[in-house]
């Protein structure tokens, strides 16, 4: 399992002696993308339980691997926030999960244990936002409401 510590240690060789790294940001490899599941936000230790990146834009047919970087997290699609005809997913806590996105549109995803506290993310596939209005109508508990609103607002900016 890739942990923040092992990733940071492996990246240390690439950094100069005086450089500081705020977070191990995943780099897309062609049609494969990664989303880190973290206990604290990149560069913001006051932001608990986050996906990094929280907003991801990919092409139809690309895959996203949700990396169990820190313990206690998973990724699951949010009912009502995926395009019609798309396959929902629900990864196990503390396990890596790879999802292929074959249907264009907006996909909302959550960490089930930390959903109410705002651990949410959006993936836009193929630049298609036909289900934006439906995604905006979904109700969310607690801090997730504000977190999703912030991400959805970024799509319209």
GROMACS .gro file of C-alpha atoms in nm:
model
  157
    1UNK     CA    1   0.000   0.000   0.000
    2UNK     CA    2   0.130   0.345  -0.088
    3UNK     CA    3   0.148   0.557   0.224
    4UNK     CA    4   0.214   0.927   0.246
    5UNK     CA    5   0.539   0.845   0.427
    6UNK     CA    6   0.667   0.600   0.164
    7UNK     CA    7   0.568   0.835  -0.117
    8UNK     CA    8   0.735   1.130   0.053
    9UNK     CA    9   1.051   0.931   0.118
   10UNK     CA   10   1.067   0.812  -0.243
   11UNK     CA   11   1.014   1.166  -0.370
   12UNK     CA   12   1.285   1.302  -0.138
   13UNK     CA   13   1.554   1.208  -0.387
   14UNK     CA   14   1.391   1.433  -0.645
   15UNK     CA   15   1.383   1.737  -0.423
   16UNK     CA   16   1.670   1.973  -0.350
   17UNK     CA   17   1.794   1.992   0.007
   18UNK     CA   18   1.612   2.318   0.084
   19UNK     CA   19   1.282   2.246  -0.091
   20UNK     CA   20   0.969   2.175   0.107
   21UNK     CA   21   0.695   1.949  -0.016
   22UNK     CA   22   0.343   2.026   0.100
   23UNK     CA   23   0.181   1.709  -0.032
   24UNK     CA   24   0.250   1.412  -0.257
   25UNK     CA   25   0.033   1.521  -0.551
   26UNK     CA   26  -0.032   1.236  -0.795
   27UNK     CA   27   0.078   1.287  -1.154
   28UNK     CA   28  -0.145   1.146  -1.429
   29UNK     CA   29   0.012   0.882  -1.649
   30UNK     CA   30  -0.165   0.900  -1.985
   31UNK     CA   31  -0.508   0.753  -1.937
   32UNK     CA   32  -0.446   0.663  -1.571
   33UNK     CA   33  -0.502   0.906  -1.287
   34UNK     CA   34  -0.465   0.880  -0.911
   35UNK     CA   35  -0.660   1.031  -0.624
   36UNK     CA   36  -0.504   1.026  -0.280
   37UNK     CA   37  -0.722   0.959   0.025
   38UNK     CA   38  -0.566   1.168   0.303
   39UNK     CA   39  -0.618   1.244   0.672
   40UNK     CA   40  -0.521   1.610   0.623
   41UNK     CA   41  -0.530   1.850   0.332
   42UNK     CA   42  -0.223   1.918   0.123
   43UNK     CA   43  -0.058   2.226   0.267
   44UNK     CA   44  -0.349   2.274   0.510
   45UNK     CA   45  -0.325   2.063   0.827
   46UNK     CA   46  -0.651   2.221   0.948
   47UNK     CA   47  -0.842   2.056   0.660
   48UNK     CA   48  -0.913   1.699   0.775
   49UNK     CA   49  -1.009   1.403   0.556
   50UNK     CA   50  -0.970   1.498   0.190
   51UNK     CA   51  -0.936   1.357  -0.158
   52UNK     CA   52  -0.641   1.502  -0.348
   53UNK     CA   53  -0.728   1.621  -0.600
   54UNK     CA   54  -1.089   1.686  -0.498
   55UNK     CA   55  -1.180   1.789  -0.855
   56UNK     CA   56  -1.045   1.587  -1.144
   57UNK     CA   57  -1.108   1.620  -1.518
   58UNK     CA   58  -1.045   1.311  -1.731
   59UNK     CA   59  -1.132   1.166  -2.071
   60UNK     CA   60  -1.383   0.891  -2.148
   61UNK     CA   61  -1.211   0.554  -2.107
   62UNK     CA   62  -0.957   0.681  -1.852
   63UNK     CA   63  -0.910   0.509  -1.517
   64UNK     CA   64  -0.880   0.659  -1.171
   65UNK     CA   65  -0.706   0.475  -0.890
   66UNK     CA   66  -0.810   0.580  -0.542
   67UNK     CA   67  -0.498   0.530  -0.330
   68UNK     CA   68  -0.533   0.438   0.037
   69UNK     CA   69  -0.256   0.682   0.124
   70UNK     CA   70  -0.371   0.726   0.485
   71UNK     CA   71  -0.571   0.471   0.685
   72UNK     CA   72  -0.947   0.482   0.734
   73UNK     CA   73  -1.072   0.596   0.392
   74UNK     CA   74  -1.251   0.461   0.086
   75UNK     CA   75  -1.416   0.596  -0.227
   76UNK     CA   76  -1.776   0.528  -0.322
   77UNK     CA   77  -1.989   0.687  -0.591
   78UNK     CA   78  -2.264   0.911  -0.457
   79UNK     CA   79  -2.612   0.800  -0.559
   80UNK     CA   80  -2.776   1.065  -0.778
   81UNK     CA   81  -2.441   1.216  -0.869
   82UNK     CA   82  -2.330   0.987  -1.153
   83UNK     CA   83  -2.454   0.987  -1.513
   84UNK     CA   84  -2.734   0.755  -1.616
   85UNK     CA   85  -2.590   0.425  -1.739
   86UNK     CA   86  -2.268   0.460  -1.537
   87UNK     CA   87  -2.162   0.184  -1.298
   88UNK     CA   88  -2.155   0.282  -0.930
   89UNK     CA   89  -1.862   0.176  -0.712
   90UNK     CA   90  -1.797   0.124  -0.341
   91UNK     CA   91  -1.438   0.051  -0.245
   92UNK     CA   92  -1.334  -0.116   0.078
   93UNK     CA   93  -1.184   0.098   0.354
   94UNK     CA   94  -0.801   0.102   0.342
   95UNK     CA   95  -0.786  -0.060  -0.001
   96UNK     CA   96  -0.681   0.074  -0.338
   97UNK     CA   97  -0.957   0.084  -0.597
   98UNK     CA   98  -0.935   0.145  -0.973
   99UNK     CA   99  -1.243   0.261  -1.164
  100UNK     CA  100  -1.274   0.295  -1.542
  101UNK     CA  101  -1.498   0.581  -1.657
  102UNK     CA  102  -1.679   0.492  -1.980
  103UNK     CA  103  -1.981   0.723  -1.958
  104UNK     CA  104  -1.928   1.100  -1.992
  105UNK     CA  105  -2.060   1.330  -1.722
  106UNK     CA  106  -2.012   1.441  -1.363
  107UNK     CA  107  -1.938   1.183  -1.093
  108UNK     CA  108  -1.966   1.268  -0.725
  109UNK     CA  109  -1.778   1.041  -0.486
  110UNK     CA  110  -1.747   1.021  -0.110
  111UNK     CA  111  -1.549   0.856   0.165
  112UNK     CA  112  -1.822   0.666   0.348
  113UNK     CA  113  -1.666   0.699   0.698
  114UNK     CA  114  -1.600   1.073   0.653
  115UNK     CA  115  -1.881   1.183   0.419
  116UNK     CA  116  -2.069   1.387   0.678
  117UNK     CA  117  -1.744   1.573   0.757
  118UNK     CA  118  -1.700   1.676   0.394
  119UNK     CA  119  -1.466   1.416   0.242
  120UNK     CA  120  -1.609   1.438  -0.109
  121UNK     CA  121  -1.483   1.473  -0.464
  122UNK     CA  122  -1.593   1.530  -0.822
  123UNK     CA  123  -1.472   1.375  -1.145
  124UNK     CA  124  -1.573   1.529  -1.478
  125UNK     CA  125  -1.547   1.282  -1.764
  126UNK     CA  126  -1.513   1.399  -2.122
  127UNK     CA  127  -1.583   1.763  -2.033
  128UNK     CA  128  -1.953   1.667  -2.030
  129UNK     CA  129  -2.166   1.830  -1.762
  130UNK     CA  130  -2.512   1.721  -1.880
  131UNK     CA  131  -2.599   1.589  -1.532
  132UNK     CA  132  -2.488   1.902  -1.344
  133UNK     CA  133  -2.845   2.007  -1.254
  134UNK     CA  134  -2.923   1.659  -1.118
  135UNK     CA  135  -2.599   1.651  -0.918
  136UNK     CA  136  -2.681   1.988  -0.763
  137UNK     CA  137  -3.021   1.859  -0.642
  138UNK     CA  138  -2.871   1.581  -0.429
  139UNK     CA  139  -2.892   1.657  -0.056
  140UNK     CA  140  -2.591   1.605   0.171
  141UNK     CA  141  -2.541   1.594   0.548
  142UNK     CA  142  -2.317   1.817   0.756
  143UNK     CA  143  -2.005   1.965   0.601
  144UNK     CA  144  -2.050   1.757   0.284
  145UNK     CA  145  -2.318   2.005   0.171
  146UNK     CA  146  -2.071   2.295   0.165
  147UNK     CA  147  -1.785   2.084   0.024
  148UNK     CA  148  -1.993   1.964  -0.273
  149UNK     CA  149  -2.133   2.315  -0.331
  150UNK     CA  150  -1.777   2.454  -0.347
  151UNK     CA  151  -1.669   2.188  -0.599
  152UNK     CA  152  -1.982   2.228  -0.813
  153UNK     CA  153  -1.935   2.606  -0.816
  154UNK     CA  154  -1.583   2.556  -0.955
  155UNK     CA  155  -1.736   2.377  -1.255
  156UNK     CA  156  -1.942   2.683  -1.345
  157UNK     CA  157  -1.660   2.932  -1.298
   0.00000   0.00000   0.00000
